[in-house]
């Protein structure tokens, strides 16, 4: 949610800022802007819409200068417009600010500190630039410190000052920020992909730290002005992993990366027939304490949690509830030392999930995180963290992070079960064997022939207005994610229903214009789902069945189209079942001409509550 970049060094800032923003556009894309200090003073350019609009404005007046900041926005306060785009300037035009997050008390600040000031935008951010001007008395750092005494909220800020053009100052409360360490140049970004083509040496900025960047050095101080000794990390990803690599869209690339991501999330975690994690080791006593698990997450990660519930209850015999994070924290859930809270988040920075995590910890619950982002807020604040190792996920619609979240849950469930003794060695061996086979089976689903079948199905959906997904048990958890994928990127209204529940009201919506996608992989409910399929067929719905290849014959008899999945252990099968649904969403959106990686109104990571 909002991408910020900063550069100071020996090269022209403009191309570096634009390139960095391009890498961060997944964080927000309703407007963008840059500010650069150069021979002409402090110059800004901003534009509503995608970054391409800003680039179009620029060639006529190239802005020179070797220090600058940039921003790509996902609107919170004030609609997308040129005026609301960042950077925001102080009234005298000598300070420029880019901001990710929310200044919660901006209205009080306007009243108490900035009475009489005229503002050019409807944003909360503009008060920061005004405060810097008000507090500036020849010392930029001091003005920033005074400003930080006044503002409340969750934010990351990057600021420049015309009077002190040899430095950028950056600070963060809750929104993420990473510094890139170069040679005679330094970088700031909301996320690692923006740094990768320049440096792989990076410093993660923590809450309440203030960073002073010059071309030659980076100094990081705490709230009291003491210098902090920070670790410089080497990023393991290469620049290509954040590029489209010949694919039309990041989403397609990320769908195709799944076999590889499966190998990574499994790697080193199955040893001699047992699950082991290098990140942590739990004891029997510790596990015995946990009488209940809450899985808390948002969006796609919440859907992964629904599968998790079935895993933890079945394998580890621990009652499990799943809740969306934005509801969980406000309903006073029963949390204590006997509760385990599992937070799941691709980005590790979703504000609702972070808040739920803090609520859990405040009540004495232990927290395990499943996340993809190293050093993210959720990883740092949890008691234990299990990384997905899926590589950067850029497309707003999550795919490989979702399937690797499922694998992480299966591993964790099996790990609990082996410690608690709630699984036989034979069943454990079967599950681990089935997990190890996943990369190969996922690869089969990405064959040209299968993609061709999906394309034909997607063509049939291009003019559809409403669509139903049905399934039972684990199949139901997966169709929820399938429907979300389709809605997010194709804008077709889709509903996922527990197949047995359809007849209790919603069947009224089924007509020959409402196609139904039935996921029918779970053998234990296969026959029941087939009956539900017959119910919708009897109301003239066009039905696509997604089932295992052993059901080919029956599926062909009762449906209009079939997609057949390779046989897999039924309990593990959901990881494969979702892949055709991801592909249906992708190709339907593609045929409808949608912007797949940047769907309207959405952002990849949502750092406001
Ligand atoms: C946003 C994204 C979703 C994502 C959700 C949770 O809404 O658009 O795709 O599932 O955030 O993100 P997280 O990073 O916590 O998994």
XYZ file of C-alpha atoms and ligand atoms in Angstrom:
625
model
C 0.000 0.000 0.000
C 1.839 3.022 -1.364
C 5.385 2.563 -2.581
C 8.131 4.977 -1.588
C 11.633 5.342 -2.989
C 14.593 7.603 -2.348
C 18.001 8.035 -3.974
C 21.136 9.996 -3.148
C 24.443 9.541 -4.954
C 26.510 10.200 -8.022
C 23.945 9.417 -10.728
C 20.899 11.225 -12.013
C 18.064 10.500 -9.594
C 15.119 10.619 -12.032
C 15.620 7.342 -13.931
C 16.508 5.529 -10.709
C 13.371 6.790 -8.976
C 11.130 5.885 -11.910
C 12.628 2.426 -12.192
C 12.185 1.874 -8.446
C 8.567 3.045 -8.584
C 7.881 0.653 -11.428
C 8.970 -2.205 -9.177
C 6.705 -0.967 -6.394
C 3.658 -0.164 -8.480
C 1.984 -3.331 -7.134
C 1.690 -1.477 -3.804
C -0.611 1.185 -5.216
C -1.158 2.685 -8.606
C -3.743 5.448 -8.546
C -1.201 8.279 -8.842
C 2.529 8.863 -8.567
C 5.117 11.591 -8.270
C 8.760 12.512 -7.735
C 10.724 15.386 -6.168
C 14.355 16.092 -7.018
C 16.859 18.649 -5.768
C 19.160 19.908 -8.533
C 20.496 23.057 -10.169
C 16.950 24.359 -10.565
C 16.132 23.942 -6.881
C 13.507 21.527 -5.608
C 11.352 20.347 -8.507
C 8.341 18.034 -8.398
C 6.168 16.341 -10.971
C 3.026 14.361 -10.174
C 0.251 12.681 -12.057
C -2.994 10.902 -11.387
C -3.241 7.360 -12.767
C -0.575 4.798 -13.423
C 3.143 5.544 -13.449
C 3.044 5.680 -17.245
C 1.061 8.939 -16.955
C 3.848 10.490 -14.900
C 6.450 9.268 -17.377
C 4.490 10.830 -20.227
C 4.591 14.194 -18.504
C 8.334 14.067 -17.972
C 10.244 13.954 -21.274
C 9.442 17.551 -22.145
C 11.264 18.722 -19.036
C 13.935 16.380 -17.797
C 14.643 17.073 -14.169
C 18.318 16.945 -13.236
C 19.719 16.276 -9.772
C 21.316 13.453 -7.832
C 19.007 13.403 -4.821
C 15.314 12.665 -4.984
C 12.273 10.870 -3.629
C 9.294 9.204 -5.313
C 5.919 7.710 -4.514
C 3.193 5.551 -5.980
C -0.133 5.866 -4.183
C -3.129 3.822 -3.031
C -5.585 6.481 -1.875
C -6.692 6.626 1.748
C -7.369 10.320 2.439
C -8.601 12.114 -0.669
C -9.458 10.594 -4.030
C -6.773 9.913 -6.646
C -5.819 13.251 -8.272
C -2.747 15.254 -9.281
C -3.102 17.397 -6.162
C -3.402 14.448 -3.780
C -0.464 12.598 -5.351
C 2.805 12.653 -3.369
C 5.364 14.241 -2.860
C 3.771 17.005 -0.819
C 5.574 20.289 -0.359
C 5.875 22.775 2.494
C 4.304 26.185 1.820
C 7.722 27.703 0.955
C 8.468 24.759 -1.367
C 11.675 23.851 0.498
C 10.624 20.495 1.974
C 9.206 17.539 0.074
C 7.669 14.483 1.738
C 6.501 11.067 0.579
C 4.488 8.942 2.969
C 3.132 5.423 3.287
C 0.527 4.948 6.006
C -1.821 7.260 7.841
C -1.327 10.331 10.019
C -4.223 9.702 12.368
C -4.256 13.105 14.071
C -3.846 15.261 10.962
C -7.045 17.210 11.642
C -5.941 18.101 15.187
C -2.503 19.061 13.819
C -4.134 21.417 11.346
C -6.101 22.996 14.149
C -3.430 23.206 16.858
C -0.192 23.730 14.945
C -1.113 24.930 11.489
C -4.039 27.286 11.976
C -4.262 29.728 9.054
C -2.274 27.455 6.703
C -3.655 26.825 3.234
C -3.412 23.236 1.995
C -3.156 22.162 -1.632
C -4.473 18.614 -1.116
C -7.045 16.611 0.821
C -4.346 14.296 2.192
C -3.219 13.647 5.750
C 0.401 13.767 4.529
C 0.588 17.434 3.665
C 0.644 18.449 7.350
C 4.068 16.788 7.664
C 5.643 19.103 5.101
C 4.017 22.092 6.801
C 5.261 20.971 10.226
C 8.821 20.582 8.920
C 8.783 24.154 7.652
C 7.325 25.382 10.934
C 9.934 23.600 13.067
C 12.950 24.251 10.812
C 15.585 26.397 12.423
C 18.649 25.517 10.357
C 18.701 21.819 11.358
C 16.723 19.378 9.169
C 17.164 16.432 11.570
C 15.949 18.500 14.485
C 12.858 19.596 12.526
C 12.104 15.940 11.754
C 12.423 15.003 15.433
C 10.036 17.779 16.448
C 7.573 16.734 13.745
C 7.691 13.124 15.029
C 6.714 14.335 18.508
C 3.495 15.645 17.026
C 2.283 13.080 14.484
C 0.468 9.897 15.446
C -0.272 6.910 13.243
C 1.354 4.165 11.266
C 3.739 5.423 8.654
C 6.996 5.407 6.758
C 8.269 8.811 5.645
C 11.014 10.002 3.334
C 11.894 13.698 3.278
C 14.247 16.098 1.539
C 15.120 19.717 2.325
C 16.385 22.273 -0.176
C 18.576 23.956 2.487
C 20.417 20.667 3.159
C 20.639 18.986 -0.249
C 23.315 16.508 0.840
C 20.939 14.271 2.783
C 17.666 12.373 2.807
C 15.941 11.689 6.103
C 13.657 8.697 6.464
C 11.794 7.249 9.402
C 9.209 4.627 10.117
C 6.576 3.793 12.673
C 4.817 0.725 11.323
C 4.969 0.805 7.540
C 7.872 -1.129 6.049
C 11.107 0.452 4.839
C 14.398 -0.941 3.642
C 17.664 0.862 2.808
C 19.940 -0.171 -0.059
C 23.658 0.247 0.566
C 25.558 1.264 -2.579
C 29.026 2.486 -3.451
C 28.944 6.278 -3.319
C 25.163 6.091 -3.459
C 22.363 4.923 -1.191
C 18.732 3.954 -1.692
C 15.455 3.785 0.203
C 12.414 1.722 -0.705
C 9.248 0.242 0.732
C 10.271 -3.160 -0.493
C 13.302 -5.053 -1.747
C 12.373 -5.398 -5.479
C 13.010 -1.667 -5.966
C 16.627 -2.088 -4.834
C 17.668 -5.264 -6.580
C 19.011 -3.806 -9.818
C 21.353 -1.528 -7.824
C 22.426 -3.453 -4.761
C 21.723 -6.586 -2.769
C 23.117 -5.128 0.453
C 20.279 -3.881 2.573
C 19.340 -2.663 6.025
C 15.841 -3.229 7.399
C 14.591 -0.138 9.201
C 12.820 -0.845 12.493
C 10.021 0.998 14.230
C 10.949 4.478 15.543
C 14.333 4.578 13.808
C 15.481 7.724 12.032
C 17.778 7.262 9.029
C 20.126 9.887 7.631
C 21.390 9.043 4.173
C 24.149 10.865 2.328
C 25.868 9.612 -0.834
C 28.688 8.195 1.265
C 27.057 6.877 4.385
C 23.956 5.796 6.240
C 23.477 6.703 9.894
C 20.554 5.274 11.839
C 19.529 6.710 15.188
C 16.974 5.875 17.847
C 14.362 8.280 19.196
C 16.915 9.786 21.615
C 19.488 10.458 18.930
C 21.797 7.528 19.791
C 23.441 5.865 16.789
C 22.308 2.269 16.279
C 24.601 -0.386 14.920
C 22.598 -2.132 12.200
C 23.217 -5.383 10.376
C 23.644 -5.213 6.613
C 21.832 -8.165 5.042
C 22.588 -9.676 1.650
C 19.394 -10.317 -0.265
C 19.267 -13.828 -1.651
C 16.835 -13.058 -4.513
C 18.283 -11.987 -7.818
C 16.966 -9.065 -9.854
C 15.289 -11.437 -12.344
C 13.031 -12.901 -9.675
C 11.277 -9.538 -9.533
C 10.974 -9.294 -13.361
C 8.291 -10.712 -15.637
C 10.827 -12.895 -17.377
C 8.964 -13.115 -20.708
C 5.520 -13.728 -19.190
C 2.711 -11.306 -20.043
C 1.908 -10.751 -16.399
C 3.466 -11.370 -13.009
C 0.415 -13.414 -12.043
C 1.016 -15.920 -14.836
C 4.710 -16.067 -13.981
C 3.869 -16.689 -10.339
C 1.377 -19.453 -11.233
C 4.116 -21.124 -13.279
C 6.624 -20.697 -10.477
C 4.561 -22.898 -8.174
C 6.401 -26.209 -8.724
C 9.660 -24.439 -7.869
C 8.094 -22.642 -4.890
C 6.755 -25.994 -3.622
C 10.285 -27.406 -3.708
C 11.576 -24.409 -1.740
C 8.927 -24.467 0.998
C 9.493 -28.212 1.458
C 13.262 -28.050 1.212
C 15.081 -29.256 4.330
C 11.833 -29.658 6.250
C 11.328 -33.383 5.772
C 14.204 -35.343 7.282
C 14.197 -39.104 7.858
C 10.452 -39.404 7.681
C 9.802 -36.533 10.095
C 9.065 -32.814 9.802
C 11.730 -30.473 11.197
C 12.039 -26.706 11.019
C 15.331 -24.858 11.186
C 13.461 -21.771 12.430
C 12.206 -23.298 15.703
C 11.681 -26.441 17.712
C 8.604 -27.024 19.862
C 8.440 -29.384 22.819
C 5.727 -31.831 23.797
C 5.018 -29.761 26.922
C 4.570 -26.599 24.958
C 2.185 -28.234 22.529
C 0.239 -29.902 25.317
C -0.557 -26.427 26.684
C -2.337 -25.273 23.541
C -5.987 -26.231 23.808
C -7.174 -24.068 20.971
C -5.805 -22.533 17.799
C -7.022 -19.318 16.237
C -5.921 -18.763 12.660
C -6.063 -15.064 11.854
C -5.434 -13.548 8.421
C -6.913 -11.447 5.595
C -7.955 -12.090 1.997
C -6.241 -15.031 0.364
C -4.282 -15.796 3.526
C -7.620 -16.161 5.344
C -8.650 -18.728 2.760
C -5.424 -20.596 3.448
C -6.479 -20.533 7.109
C -9.756 -22.293 6.281
C -7.755 -25.235 4.962
C -5.513 -24.932 8.041
C -8.483 -25.500 10.363
C -9.142 -28.865 8.748
C -5.446 -29.751 8.928
C -4.913 -28.911 12.606
C -8.136 -30.530 13.760
C -7.557 -33.701 11.762
C -3.845 -34.164 12.357
C -3.158 -32.584 15.735
C -6.645 -32.878 17.289
C -6.628 -29.241 18.390
C -9.917 -27.332 17.978
C -9.243 -24.515 15.534
C -11.135 -21.365 14.596
C -10.381 -19.167 11.602
C -11.145 -15.464 11.530
C -10.516 -12.447 9.379
C -8.093 -10.226 11.261
C -10.194 -7.061 11.020
C -12.997 -8.782 12.977
C -10.908 -10.830 15.373
C -9.331 -8.016 17.337
C -12.563 -6.130 17.977
C -14.655 -8.964 19.345
C -12.653 -9.737 22.477
C -11.732 -13.317 21.536
C -10.976 -15.692 24.424
C -7.211 -15.590 24.416
C -4.837 -16.827 27.094
C -1.643 -18.870 27.569
C -3.528 -21.947 26.402
C -4.212 -20.461 23.003
C -2.007 -20.595 19.962
C -2.588 -17.876 17.384
C -1.388 -18.644 13.886
C -1.124 -15.501 11.788
C -0.758 -15.953 8.042
C 0.382 -13.136 5.791
C 2.275 -13.143 2.509
C 3.636 -9.640 3.047
C 3.979 -9.840 6.804
C 2.816 -6.249 6.992
C -0.998 -6.284 6.627
C -2.134 -3.813 9.297
C -5.200 -5.791 10.399
C -3.144 -8.946 10.853
C -0.368 -7.088 12.706
C -2.995 -5.612 15.053
C -4.522 -9.054 15.693
C -1.067 -10.456 16.442
C -0.469 -7.724 19.023
C -3.864 -8.339 20.585
C -3.027 -12.036 20.899
C 0.334 -11.372 22.503
C -1.128 -8.844 24.901
C -3.389 -11.622 26.206
C -0.551 -14.073 26.740
C -1.178 -16.245 23.674
C 1.779 -17.598 21.735
C 1.961 -16.572 18.084
C 3.319 -18.540 15.150
C 3.592 -16.626 11.868
C 3.545 -18.011 8.355
C 4.904 -15.350 6.018
C 6.896 -14.853 2.841
C 8.779 -11.702 3.786
C 11.951 -11.933 5.769
C 12.181 -9.476 8.638
C 8.616 -8.217 8.114
C 6.677 -6.803 11.084
C 4.753 -10.059 11.501
C 7.945 -12.125 11.362
C 9.649 -9.897 13.900
C 6.821 -9.713 16.387
C 5.720 -13.359 16.432
C 7.152 -15.930 18.815
C 7.949 -18.308 15.968
C 8.077 -17.735 12.212
C 7.758 -20.196 9.382
C 8.907 -18.719 6.075
C 7.349 -19.628 2.732
C 10.518 -19.055 0.672
C 8.251 -18.518 -2.359
C 10.322 -15.612 -3.752
C 8.808 -12.185 -4.393
C 5.110 -12.182 -5.237
C 4.360 -9.039 -7.224
C 0.895 -9.564 -8.689
C -1.860 -8.257 -6.426
C -3.775 -11.520 -6.782
C -1.888 -14.050 -4.696
C -1.128 -17.482 -6.176
C 2.182 -19.068 -5.223
C 2.037 -17.522 -1.751
C -1.381 -19.151 -1.231
C -0.315 -22.640 -2.269
C 2.912 -22.437 -0.266
C 0.881 -21.244 2.752
C -1.117 -24.457 2.420
C 2.059 -26.541 2.280
C 3.438 -24.730 5.338
C 0.212 -25.566 7.188
C 0.384 -29.234 6.227
C 3.985 -29.339 7.442
C 3.092 -27.586 10.690
C 0.058 -29.829 11.263
C 2.163 -32.941 10.657
C 4.859 -31.549 12.964
C 2.320 -30.998 15.771
C 0.886 -34.461 15.190
C 4.248 -36.223 15.304
C 5.124 -34.468 18.580
C 1.708 -35.083 20.145
C 1.524 -38.634 18.869
C -1.812 -38.060 17.161
C -0.707 -39.629 13.880
C 0.573 -43.084 13.040
C 3.989 -43.411 11.445
C 2.353 -44.901 8.356
C -0.041 -42.006 7.844
C 2.722 -39.490 8.494
C 4.857 -41.213 5.868
C 1.970 -41.114 3.373
C 1.376 -37.403 3.904
C 5.049 -36.510 3.605
C 5.349 -38.636 0.477
C 2.309 -36.899 -1.042
C 3.791 -33.475 -0.228
C 7.101 -34.420 -1.825
C 5.258 -35.369 -5.050
C 3.509 -32.018 -5.336
C 6.082 -30.167 -7.501
C 5.860 -32.822 -10.200
C 2.063 -33.012 -10.139
C 1.742 -29.229 -10.236
C 3.997 -29.239 -13.298
C 1.560 -31.593 -15.067
C -1.208 -29.040 -14.517
C 0.829 -26.447 -16.369
C 1.138 -28.511 -19.545
C 0.206 -26.874 -22.863
C -2.696 -29.231 -23.286
C -4.227 -28.316 -19.924
C -3.728 -24.595 -20.568
C -5.496 -25.021 -23.918
C -8.503 -26.571 -22.159
C -8.571 -23.711 -19.646
C -8.478 -21.152 -22.458
C -11.528 -22.731 -24.087
C -13.388 -22.582 -20.760
C -12.304 -18.976 -20.172
C -13.626 -17.956 -23.598
C -17.031 -19.265 -22.562
C -16.947 -17.106 -19.419
C -15.959 -13.831 -21.012
C -19.475 -12.350 -21.157
C -20.773 -13.878 -17.942
C -22.043 -11.559 -15.170
C -22.451 -14.017 -12.297
C -20.868 -17.349 -11.595
C -21.092 -19.911 -8.781
C -18.381 -22.114 -7.367
C -19.455 -25.102 -5.284
C -17.641 -27.731 -3.261
C -17.688 -29.514 0.101
C -15.146 -29.786 2.901
C -11.635 -29.072 1.664
C -13.072 -28.524 -1.830
C -15.276 -25.776 -0.393
C -12.277 -24.011 1.192
C -10.573 -24.080 -2.213
C -13.535 -22.750 -4.213
C -13.664 -19.736 -1.893
C -10.178 -18.880 -3.108
C -11.130 -19.671 -6.728
C -14.056 -17.251 -6.559
C -11.908 -14.536 -4.974
C -9.319 -14.878 -7.755
C -11.993 -14.498 -10.430
C -13.574 -11.454 -8.743
C -10.274 -9.718 -8.069
C -8.943 -9.751 -11.576
C -11.819 -10.319 -14.031
C -14.498 -8.278 -12.157
C -17.029 -11.057 -12.742
C -19.231 -11.479 -9.707
C -18.575 -14.910 -8.288
C -19.878 -16.651 -5.204
C -18.423 -19.722 -3.573
C -20.931 -21.901 -1.779
C -20.776 -25.046 0.293
C -22.448 -27.329 -2.247
C -24.942 -28.712 0.253
C -26.058 -25.252 1.315
C -27.048 -24.002 -2.125
C -30.519 -25.499 -1.896
C -31.237 -23.504 1.269
C -31.870 -20.291 -0.608
C -29.214 -19.507 -3.164
C -30.429 -22.037 -5.701
C -32.950 -19.321 -6.579
C -30.142 -17.535 -8.435
C -29.233 -20.456 -10.690
C -30.373 -20.069 -14.306
C -28.971 -20.918 -17.724
C -27.027 -17.638 -17.455
C -25.261 -18.574 -14.208
C -22.450 -21.044 -14.885
C -21.357 -23.264 -12.015
C -17.841 -24.511 -11.375
C -17.995 -27.596 -9.162
C -14.871 -28.791 -7.413
C -15.357 -32.443 -6.696
C -12.064 -33.939 -5.586
C -12.718 -35.029 -1.992
C -13.795 -38.688 -2.169
C -15.600 -38.607 1.183
C -18.156 -36.144 -0.185
C -17.912 -37.016 -3.876
C -21.355 -38.562 -4.226
C -23.063 -35.814 -2.264
C -21.465 -33.158 -4.446
C -22.531 -35.057 -7.565
C -26.144 -34.839 -6.294
C -25.718 -31.091 -5.829
C -24.363 -30.809 -9.357
C -27.466 -32.565 -10.634
C -29.589 -30.025 -8.763
C -27.982 -27.103 -10.597
C -28.025 -28.969 -13.926
C -31.773 -29.434 -13.437
C -32.020 -25.608 -13.276
C -30.181 -25.315 -16.625
C -26.807 -24.147 -15.279
C -23.766 -24.802 -17.465
C -21.524 -26.914 -15.250
C -17.757 -27.322 -15.288
C -16.548 -30.158 -13.067
C -13.015 -30.090 -11.734
C -12.307 -33.580 -10.435
C -9.664 -36.313 -10.293
C -8.895 -38.259 -13.433
C -10.460 -41.472 -12.035
C -13.893 -39.809 -12.297
C -13.549 -38.873 -15.955
C -16.429 -41.012 -17.182
C -19.078 -39.945 -14.706
C -17.995 -36.299 -14.898
C -18.453 -36.360 -18.691
C -21.962 -37.719 -18.315
C -23.288 -35.102 -15.937
C -21.466 -31.885 -16.857
C -20.849 -29.604 -19.814
C -17.062 -29.456 -19.365
C -14.482 -31.245 -17.273
C -10.985 -30.529 -16.016
C -9.186 -33.584 -14.717
C -6.555 -33.475 -12.003
C -3.799 -36.043 -11.499
C -4.541 -38.491 -8.683
C -3.098 -37.400 -5.357
C -3.610 -38.191 -1.675
C -7.049 -36.721 -1.056
C -6.000 -34.806 2.036
C -3.170 -33.016 0.202
C -5.085 -32.586 -3.084
C -6.369 -29.022 -2.352
C -2.900 -27.665 -3.163
C -3.356 -28.961 -6.701
C -7.112 -28.313 -6.997
C -6.646 -24.567 -6.753
C -4.261 -24.333 -9.718
C -6.958 -24.758 -12.435
C -9.065 -22.166 -10.616
C -6.162 -19.708 -10.640
C -5.714 -20.363 -14.344
C -9.431 -19.930 -15.102
C -9.381 -16.554 -13.332
C -6.227 -15.521 -15.167
C -7.321 -16.450 -18.685
C -10.871 -15.128 -18.218
C -9.459 -11.763 -17.084
C -6.977 -11.813 -19.966
C -9.716 -12.398 -22.564
C -11.760 -9.587 -20.970
C -8.779 -7.238 -21.389
C -8.332 -6.549 -17.659
C -5.152 -5.229 -16.077
C -4.291 -8.429 -14.293
C -1.408 -7.436 -12.053
C -3.017 -4.194 -10.973
C -6.752 -4.732 -10.545
C -8.877 -1.681 -9.889
C -9.149 -0.382 -6.307
C -6.805 -3.002 -4.833
C -3.264 -3.055 -3.500
C -0.874 -5.882 -2.753
C -0.270 -5.127 0.885
C -2.718 -3.149 2.917
C -0.973 -1.281 5.694
C -4.013 0.617 6.975
C -6.773 -0.833 9.115
C -4.548 -7.507 0.175
C -4.247 -8.244 -1.123
C -4.719 -9.695 -1.021
C -4.096 -10.365 0.197
C -4.429 -9.590 1.474
C -3.655 -10.119 2.669
O -5.904 -7.296 0.302
O -4.876 -7.604 -2.214
O -4.308 -10.398 -2.188
O -4.554 -11.671 0.301
O -4.046 -8.217 1.313
O -2.286 -9.920 2.433
P -1.139 -10.623 3.221
O 0.120 -9.970 2.731
O -1.389 -10.346 4.682
O -1.186 -12.073 2.927
